[in-house]
Amino acid sequence: MKKKLLICTDSHVLHTGLAEVTRLIFKKLLDKYGQFYEIVQLGYFHSNPIMKPMWQIIPTQYDQNPDGSYKFKEADRYGQLTYPNVVKDFKPDIVFGDGDPWYVNHMINHKSIMNHGTVLYLTYDGIPYGDIDQTWLKNVDQLVTCVDFSKQVMTECMPELDPSKIEVIYHPADLTRFGKIPSNEKQKHRKAMAPNIPENAFVMGWAGRNQWRKQVWKPYEILSYIRSG
């Protein structure tokens, strides 16, 4: 009998970072162990898909505007209304949630959570995190964060958590899509973005917001190494 896995995050047919992470994790799982799992997703913001679904998606609630666009119900923004019914009907063995804490905290507060295992892939830059009481995290079976800094924040600021239940796994990336740029392409982008620098100048770029889980100190470490060895 297949294990039933319920995914709760951005609908995987969207063009968002969370959707990309979901595709990469669970497409690989199905490719290798598809005979063992049945997957259903409670998909947040399910509209304007960029691809066909790879597994069943149950969208959160929305209304359609006269122009055809979607207006998502704020009360069900992260499945707060839909989640209990999905759990009741699907009866998952494992629930996986991905995103910020307010994406998933309602899942743990629901009494049905005692009937299945929970795995949450969360992001933390610091504590406090908004006005959310985060003691509910102690009831999660497995916590995963994408960098060591986030785990450090969680273990130091929430002593009620069991550190052995927190894993660090970097977000996956499709290297066939995000590979090295050929030299001729690189020169074209260099001229377009920085036309006044010499063609043989060393250019270092970094993609990410000013958030510590994005490892903003790494560019400074690289610069220091380049300057002083």
PDB file of C-alpha atoms in Angstrom:
ATOM      1  CA  MET A   1       0.000   0.000   0.000  1.00  0.00           C
ATOM      2  CA  LYS A   2       1.339   3.425  -0.961  1.00  0.00           C
ATOM      3  CA  LYS A   3       2.095   6.063   1.647  1.00  0.00           C
ATOM      4  CA  LYS A   4      -0.141   9.108   1.247  1.00  0.00           C
ATOM      5  CA  LEU A   5       1.792  12.389   1.133  1.00  0.00           C
ATOM      6  CA  LEU A   6       0.063  15.781   1.357  1.00  0.00           C
ATOM      7  CA  ILE A   7       2.090  18.822   0.221  1.00  0.00           C
ATOM      8  CA  CYS A   8       1.052  22.268   1.492  1.00  0.00           C
ATOM      9  CA  THR A   9       2.758  25.198  -0.234  1.00  0.00           C
ATOM     10  CA  ASP A  10       2.629  27.256  -3.455  1.00  0.00           C
ATOM     11  CA  SER A  11       0.967  25.281  -6.241  1.00  0.00           C
ATOM     12  CA  HIS A  12       3.792  23.513  -8.067  1.00  0.00           C
ATOM     13  CA  VAL A  13       2.601  24.722 -11.492  1.00  0.00           C
ATOM     14  CA  LEU A  14       3.456  28.349 -10.628  1.00  0.00           C
ATOM     15  CA  HIS A  15       6.529  30.423 -11.405  1.00  0.00           C
ATOM     16  CA  THR A  16       7.645  30.947  -7.798  1.00  0.00           C
ATOM     17  CA  GLY A  17      10.612  29.845  -5.732  1.00  0.00           C
ATOM     18  CA  LEU A  18       8.519  27.627  -3.455  1.00  0.00           C
ATOM     19  CA  ALA A  19       6.875  26.003  -6.481  1.00  0.00           C
ATOM     20  CA  GLU A  20      10.310  25.312  -7.972  1.00  0.00           C
ATOM     21  CA  VAL A  21      11.554  23.735  -4.739  1.00  0.00           C
ATOM     22  CA  THR A  22       8.414  21.588  -4.573  1.00  0.00           C
ATOM     23  CA  ARG A  23       8.850  20.387  -8.153  1.00  0.00           C
ATOM     24  CA  LEU A  24      12.482  19.490  -7.657  1.00  0.00           C
ATOM     25  CA  ILE A  25      11.955  17.611  -4.379  1.00  0.00           C
ATOM     26  CA  PHE A  26       8.889  15.595  -5.225  1.00  0.00           C
ATOM     27  CA  LYS A  27       9.518  14.975  -8.939  1.00  0.00           C
ATOM     28  CA  LYS A  28      12.775  13.332  -7.874  1.00  0.00           C
ATOM     29  CA  LEU A  29      10.946  11.374  -5.169  1.00  0.00           C
ATOM     30  CA  LEU A  30       8.407  10.043  -7.685  1.00  0.00           C
ATOM     31  CA  ASP A  31      11.105   9.249 -10.248  1.00  0.00           C
ATOM     32  CA  LYS A  32      12.977   7.084  -7.740  1.00  0.00           C
ATOM     33  CA  TYR A  33      10.260   5.797  -5.402  1.00  0.00           C
ATOM     34  CA  GLY A  34       6.963   6.472  -7.164  1.00  0.00           C
ATOM     35  CA  GLN A  35       5.695   2.981  -6.414  1.00  0.00           C
ATOM     36  CA  PHE A  36       5.699   3.828  -2.696  1.00  0.00           C
ATOM     37  CA  TYR A  37       3.915   7.209  -2.639  1.00  0.00           C
ATOM     38  CA  GLU A  38       0.613   8.793  -3.583  1.00  0.00           C
ATOM     39  CA  ILE A  39       0.857  12.600  -3.659  1.00  0.00           C
ATOM     40  CA  VAL A  40      -1.823  15.277  -3.352  1.00  0.00           C
ATOM     41  CA  GLN A  41      -1.082  18.974  -2.988  1.00  0.00           C
ATOM     42  CA  LEU A  42      -3.033  21.731  -1.296  1.00  0.00           C
ATOM     43  CA  GLY A  43      -1.844  24.416  -3.711  1.00  0.00           C
ATOM     44  CA  TYR A  44      -1.612  28.047  -2.621  1.00  0.00           C
ATOM     45  CA  PHE A  45      -2.212  30.820  -5.222  1.00  0.00           C
ATOM     46  CA  HIS A  46      -3.198  28.292  -7.896  1.00  0.00           C
ATOM     47  CA  SER A  47      -3.617  30.433 -11.030  1.00  0.00           C
ATOM     48  CA  ASN A  48      -1.818  31.203 -14.308  1.00  0.00           C
ATOM     49  CA  PRO A  49       0.003  27.850 -14.491  1.00  0.00           C
ATOM     50  CA  ILE A  50       3.246  27.547 -16.437  1.00  0.00           C
ATOM     51  CA  MET A  51       3.055  23.755 -16.792  1.00  0.00           C
ATOM     52  CA  LYS A  52       0.775  20.753 -16.454  1.00  0.00           C
ATOM     53  CA  PRO A  53       0.365  19.347 -12.933  1.00  0.00           C
ATOM     54  CA  MET A  54       2.548  16.374 -12.043  1.00  0.00           C
ATOM     55  CA  TRP A  55       0.144  15.273  -9.283  1.00  0.00           C
ATOM     56  CA  GLN A  56      -3.324  16.260  -8.077  1.00  0.00           C
ATOM     57  CA  ILE A  57      -3.681  19.855  -6.884  1.00  0.00           C
ATOM     58  CA  ILE A  58      -6.504  21.009  -4.633  1.00  0.00           C
ATOM     59  CA  PRO A  59      -6.493  24.834  -4.822  1.00  0.00           C
ATOM     60  CA  THR A  60      -7.232  27.178  -1.969  1.00  0.00           C
ATOM     61  CA  GLN A  61     -10.504  29.108  -2.209  1.00  0.00           C
ATOM     62  CA  TYR A  62     -10.864  32.035  -4.594  1.00  0.00           C
ATOM     63  CA  ASP A  63     -13.407  34.129  -6.473  1.00  0.00           C
ATOM     64  CA  GLN A  64     -13.107  34.972 -10.152  1.00  0.00           C
ATOM     65  CA  ASN A  65     -13.343  38.623 -11.166  1.00  0.00           C
ATOM     66  CA  PRO A  66     -15.354  39.737 -14.214  1.00  0.00           C
ATOM     67  CA  ASP A  67     -12.124  40.207 -16.197  1.00  0.00           C
ATOM     68  CA  GLY A  68     -11.156  36.580 -15.594  1.00  0.00           C
ATOM     69  CA  SER A  69      -8.507  37.272 -12.960  1.00  0.00           C
ATOM     70  CA  TYR A  70      -8.519  35.576  -9.568  1.00  0.00           C
ATOM     71  CA  LYS A  71      -9.145  37.035  -6.139  1.00  0.00           C
ATOM     72  CA  PHE A  72      -7.977  34.669  -3.435  1.00  0.00           C
ATOM     73  CA  LYS A  73      -9.914  34.561  -0.196  1.00  0.00           C
ATOM     74  CA  GLU A  74      -7.760  36.049   2.536  1.00  0.00           C
ATOM     75  CA  ALA A  75      -9.236  33.698   5.138  1.00  0.00           C
ATOM     76  CA  ASP A  76      -7.948  30.736   3.083  1.00  0.00           C
ATOM     77  CA  ARG A  77      -4.705  32.341   1.891  1.00  0.00           C
ATOM     78  CA  TYR A  78      -2.612  29.414   3.136  1.00  0.00           C
ATOM     79  CA  GLY A  79      -5.369  26.817   3.200  1.00  0.00           C
ATOM     80  CA  GLN A  80      -6.664  27.621   6.675  1.00  0.00           C
ATOM     81  CA  LEU A  81     -10.226  26.780   5.583  1.00  0.00           C
ATOM     82  CA  THR A  82      -9.472  24.080   3.028  1.00  0.00           C
ATOM     83  CA  TYR A  83      -6.826  22.123   4.929  1.00  0.00           C
ATOM     84  CA  PRO A  84      -9.094  20.373   7.472  1.00  0.00           C
ATOM     85  CA  ASN A  85     -11.353  18.987   4.728  1.00  0.00           C
ATOM     86  CA  VAL A  86      -8.405  17.834   2.609  1.00  0.00           C
ATOM     87  CA  VAL A  87      -6.938  15.990   5.589  1.00  0.00           C
ATOM     88  CA  LYS A  88     -10.293  14.419   6.386  1.00  0.00           C
ATOM     89  CA  ASP A  89     -10.859  13.230   2.805  1.00  0.00           C
ATOM     90  CA  PHE A  90      -7.304  12.251   1.785  1.00  0.00           C
ATOM     91  CA  LYS A  91      -6.172  10.863   5.186  1.00  0.00           C
ATOM     92  CA  PRO A  92      -2.445  11.462   4.599  1.00  0.00           C
ATOM     93  CA  ASP A  93       0.315   9.527   6.332  1.00  0.00           C
ATOM     94  CA  ILE A  94       2.699  12.484   6.002  1.00  0.00           C
ATOM     95  CA  VAL A  95       2.045  16.220   5.654  1.00  0.00           C
ATOM     96  CA  PHE A  96       4.832  18.377   4.178  1.00  0.00           C
ATOM     97  CA  GLY A  97       4.673  22.176   4.511  1.00  0.00           C
ATOM     98  CA  ASP A  98       7.087  24.672   2.964  1.00  0.00           C
ATOM     99  CA  GLY A  99       7.377  28.412   3.534  1.00  0.00           C
ATOM    100  CA  ASP A 100       7.395  30.970   6.316  1.00  0.00           C
ATOM    101  CA  PRO A 101       5.960  29.972   9.717  1.00  0.00           C
ATOM    102  CA  TRP A 102       2.606  31.673   9.090  1.00  0.00           C
ATOM    103  CA  TYR A 103       2.182  29.489   5.984  1.00  0.00           C
ATOM    104  CA  VAL A 104       1.930  26.355   8.088  1.00  0.00           C
ATOM    105  CA  ASN A 105       1.204  27.079  11.761  1.00  0.00           C
ATOM    106  CA  HIS A 106      -2.525  26.484  11.308  1.00  0.00           C
ATOM    107  CA  MET A 107      -1.703  22.902  10.231  1.00  0.00           C
ATOM    108  CA  ILE A 108      -0.207  22.108  13.613  1.00  0.00           C
ATOM    109  CA  ASN A 109      -3.031  23.758  15.527  1.00  0.00           C
ATOM    110  CA  HIS A 110      -5.593  21.540  13.817  1.00  0.00           C
ATOM    111  CA  LYS A 111      -6.458  18.529  15.965  1.00  0.00           C
ATOM    112  CA  SER A 112      -6.223  16.107  13.026  1.00  0.00           C
ATOM    113  CA  ILE A 113      -2.453  16.625  13.019  1.00  0.00           C
ATOM    114  CA  MET A 114      -2.185  13.827  15.570  1.00  0.00           C
ATOM    115  CA  ASN A 115      -3.198  11.319  12.890  1.00  0.00           C
ATOM    116  CA  HIS A 116      -0.155  11.770  10.654  1.00  0.00           C
ATOM    117  CA  GLY A 117       3.503  12.755  10.618  1.00  0.00           C
ATOM    118  CA  THR A 118       4.508  16.339   9.837  1.00  0.00           C
ATOM    119  CA  VAL A 119       7.585  17.673   8.072  1.00  0.00           C
ATOM    120  CA  LEU A 120       8.048  21.451   7.787  1.00  0.00           C
ATOM    121  CA  TYR A 121      10.642  23.181   5.593  1.00  0.00           C
ATOM    122  CA  LEU A 122      10.920  26.635   7.201  1.00  0.00           C
ATOM    123  CA  THR A 123      12.895  29.854   6.873  1.00  0.00           C
ATOM    124  CA  TYR A 124      14.144  31.885   9.829  1.00  0.00           C
ATOM    125  CA  ASP A 125      16.224  35.067   9.889  1.00  0.00           C
ATOM    126  CA  GLY A 126      15.670  35.912  13.532  1.00  0.00           C
ATOM    127  CA  ILE A 127      13.336  35.808  16.512  1.00  0.00           C
ATOM    128  CA  PRO A 128      10.742  37.171  17.204  1.00  0.00           C
ATOM    129  CA  TYR A 129       9.138  36.381  13.856  1.00  0.00           C
ATOM    130  CA  GLY A 130       6.150  38.679  13.658  1.00  0.00           C
ATOM    131  CA  ASP A 131       3.484  38.257  16.326  1.00  0.00           C
ATOM    132  CA  ILE A 132       3.241  34.476  16.012  1.00  0.00           C
ATOM    133  CA  ASP A 133       3.609  32.284  19.092  1.00  0.00           C
ATOM    134  CA  GLN A 134       6.047  29.684  17.821  1.00  0.00           C
ATOM    135  CA  THR A 135       5.879  27.193  20.682  1.00  0.00           C
ATOM    136  CA  TRP A 136       3.711  25.066  18.358  1.00  0.00           C
ATOM    137  CA  LEU A 137       6.908  24.009  16.575  1.00  0.00           C
ATOM    138  CA  LYS A 138       7.652  21.544  19.365  1.00  0.00           C
ATOM    139  CA  ASN A 139       4.741  19.424  18.084  1.00  0.00           C
ATOM    140  CA  VAL A 140       6.271  18.976  14.606  1.00  0.00           C
ATOM    141  CA  ASP A 141       7.833  15.587  13.864  1.00  0.00           C
ATOM    142  CA  GLN A 142      10.641  16.887  11.639  1.00  0.00           C
ATOM    143  CA  LEU A 143      11.812  20.471  11.099  1.00  0.00           C
ATOM    144  CA  VAL A 144      14.027  21.325   8.140  1.00  0.00           C
ATOM    145  CA  THR A 145      15.684  24.650   7.415  1.00  0.00           C
ATOM    146  CA  CYS A 146      17.714  25.690   4.391  1.00  0.00           C
ATOM    147  CA  VAL A 147      20.876  27.040   6.108  1.00  0.00           C
ATOM    148  CA  ASP A 148      22.821  26.532   9.338  1.00  0.00           C
ATOM    149  CA  PHE A 149      22.075  30.110  10.405  1.00  0.00           C
ATOM    150  CA  SER A 150      18.338  29.387  10.582  1.00  0.00           C
ATOM    151  CA  LYS A 151      18.904  26.271  12.675  1.00  0.00           C
ATOM    152  CA  GLN A 152      21.116  28.294  15.033  1.00  0.00           C
ATOM    153  CA  VAL A 153      18.371  30.908  15.427  1.00  0.00           C
ATOM    154  CA  MET A 154      15.751  28.269  16.150  1.00  0.00           C
ATOM    155  CA  THR A 155      17.777  26.296  18.686  1.00  0.00           C
ATOM    156  CA  GLU A 156      19.108  29.346  20.556  1.00  0.00           C
ATOM    157  CA  CYS A 157      15.842  31.295  20.673  1.00  0.00           C
ATOM    158  CA  MET A 158      13.369  28.436  21.163  1.00  0.00           C
ATOM    159  CA  PRO A 159      14.737  26.178  23.918  1.00  0.00           C
ATOM    160  CA  GLU A 160      11.536  24.109  23.858  1.00  0.00           C
ATOM    161  CA  LEU A 161      12.627  22.648  20.502  1.00  0.00           C
ATOM    162  CA  ASP A 162      14.575  19.402  20.311  1.00  0.00           C
ATOM    163  CA  PRO A 163      17.697  20.205  18.200  1.00  0.00           C
ATOM    164  CA  SER A 164      17.840  16.604  16.983  1.00  0.00           C
ATOM    165  CA  LYS A 165      14.542  17.210  15.150  1.00  0.00           C
ATOM    166  CA  ILE A 166      16.014  20.065  13.063  1.00  0.00           C
ATOM    167  CA  GLU A 167      17.828  19.195   9.816  1.00  0.00           C
ATOM    168  CA  VAL A 168      19.660  21.558   7.450  1.00  0.00           C
ATOM    169  CA  ILE A 169      19.083  20.889   3.743  1.00  0.00           C
ATOM    170  CA  TYR A 170      19.856  23.543   1.131  1.00  0.00           C
ATOM    171  CA  HIS A 171      17.151  24.391  -1.369  1.00  0.00           C
ATOM    172  CA  PRO A 172      17.604  22.223  -4.465  1.00  0.00           C
ATOM    173  CA  ALA A 173      18.513  23.763  -7.818  1.00  0.00           C
ATOM    174  CA  ASP A 174      18.243  22.507 -11.375  1.00  0.00           C
ATOM    175  CA  LEU A 175      21.793  22.956 -12.677  1.00  0.00           C
ATOM    176  CA  THR A 176      20.658  22.342 -16.252  1.00  0.00           C
ATOM    177  CA  ARG A 177      18.680  25.585 -16.019  1.00  0.00           C
ATOM    178  CA  PHE A 178      21.112  27.564 -13.845  1.00  0.00           C
ATOM    179  CA  GLY A 179      24.463  26.665 -15.335  1.00  0.00           C
ATOM    180  CA  LYS A 180      27.594  28.511 -16.318  1.00  0.00           C
ATOM    181  CA  ILE A 181      27.066  31.237 -18.927  1.00  0.00           C
ATOM    182  CA  PRO A 182      29.138  30.830 -22.150  1.00  0.00           C
ATOM    183  CA  SER A 183      31.856  33.456 -22.634  1.00  0.00           C
ATOM    184  CA  ASN A 184      30.132  35.198 -25.546  1.00  0.00           C
ATOM    185  CA  GLU A 185      26.889  35.454 -23.572  1.00  0.00           C
ATOM    186  CA  LYS A 186      28.789  36.717 -20.558  1.00  0.00           C
ATOM    187  CA  GLN A 187      30.323  39.578 -22.555  1.00  0.00           C
ATOM    188  CA  LYS A 188      26.909  40.553 -23.907  1.00  0.00           C
ATOM    189  CA  HIS A 189      25.405  40.764 -20.425  1.00  0.00           C
ATOM    190  CA  ARG A 190      28.459  42.587 -19.078  1.00  0.00           C
ATOM    191  CA  LYS A 191      28.167  45.309 -21.727  1.00  0.00           C
ATOM    192  CA  ALA A 192      24.441  45.687 -21.143  1.00  0.00           C
ATOM    193  CA  MET A 193      24.641  45.868 -17.344  1.00  0.00           C
ATOM    194  CA  ALA A 194      27.950  47.669 -16.818  1.00  0.00           C
ATOM    195  CA  PRO A 195      29.079  49.295 -20.090  1.00  0.00           C
ATOM    196  CA  ASN A 196      31.761  51.472 -18.479  1.00  0.00           C
ATOM    197  CA  ILE A 197      33.928  48.797 -16.872  1.00  0.00           C
ATOM    198  CA  PRO A 198      36.871  47.209 -18.735  1.00  0.00           C
ATOM    199  CA  GLU A 199      36.102  43.987 -20.597  1.00  0.00           C
ATOM    200  CA  ASN A 200      38.749  42.079 -18.626  1.00  0.00           C
ATOM    201  CA  ALA A 201      37.633  43.380 -15.202  1.00  0.00           C
ATOM    202  CA  PHE A 202      36.611  40.838 -12.559  1.00  0.00           C
ATOM    203  CA  VAL A 203      32.896  41.126 -11.745  1.00  0.00           C
ATOM    204  CA  MET A 204      31.333  39.365  -8.787  1.00  0.00           C
ATOM    205  CA  GLY A 205      27.561  39.215  -8.386  1.00  0.00           C
ATOM    206  CA  TRP A 206      25.294  37.978  -5.626  1.00  0.00           C
ATOM    207  CA  ALA A 207      21.565  37.242  -5.814  1.00  0.00           C
ATOM    208  CA  GLY A 208      19.504  37.570  -2.667  1.00  0.00           C
ATOM    209  CA  ARG A 209      17.803  39.974  -0.338  1.00  0.00           C
ATOM    210  CA  ASN A 210      19.524  41.418   2.705  1.00  0.00           C
ATOM    211  CA  GLN A 211      18.528  38.413   4.818  1.00  0.00           C
ATOM    212  CA  TRP A 212      21.044  36.503   6.889  1.00  0.00           C
ATOM    213  CA  ARG A 213      19.736  33.121   5.785  1.00  0.00           C
ATOM    214  CA  LYS A 214      20.793  34.193   2.265  1.00  0.00           C
ATOM    215  CA  GLN A 215      24.387  34.102   3.582  1.00  0.00           C
ATOM    216  CA  VAL A 216      25.104  37.753   2.868  1.00  0.00           C
ATOM    217  CA  TRP A 217      28.501  37.466   4.539  1.00  0.00           C
ATOM    218  CA  LYS A 218      29.823  35.178   1.788  1.00  0.00           C
ATOM    219  CA  PRO A 219      30.548  37.983  -0.738  1.00  0.00           C
ATOM    220  CA  TYR A 220      32.579  39.780   1.932  1.00  0.00           C
ATOM    221  CA  GLU A 221      34.536  36.624   2.697  1.00  0.00           C
ATOM    222  CA  ILE A 222      35.281  36.226  -1.018  1.00  0.00           C
ATOM    223  CA  LEU A 223      36.392  39.845  -1.367  1.00  0.00           C
ATOM    224  CA  SER A 224      38.629  39.526   1.672  1.00  0.00           C
ATOM    225  CA  TYR A 225      40.184  36.369   0.243  1.00  0.00           C
ATOM    226  CA  ILE A 226      40.768  38.009  -3.143  1.00  0.00           C
ATOM    227  CA  ARG A 227      42.411  41.045  -1.537  1.00  0.00           C
ATOM    228  CA  SER A 228      44.536  39.394   1.129  1.00  0.00           C
ATOM    229  CA  GLY A 229      44.582  35.642   0.456  1.00  0.00           C
TER     230      GLY A 229
END
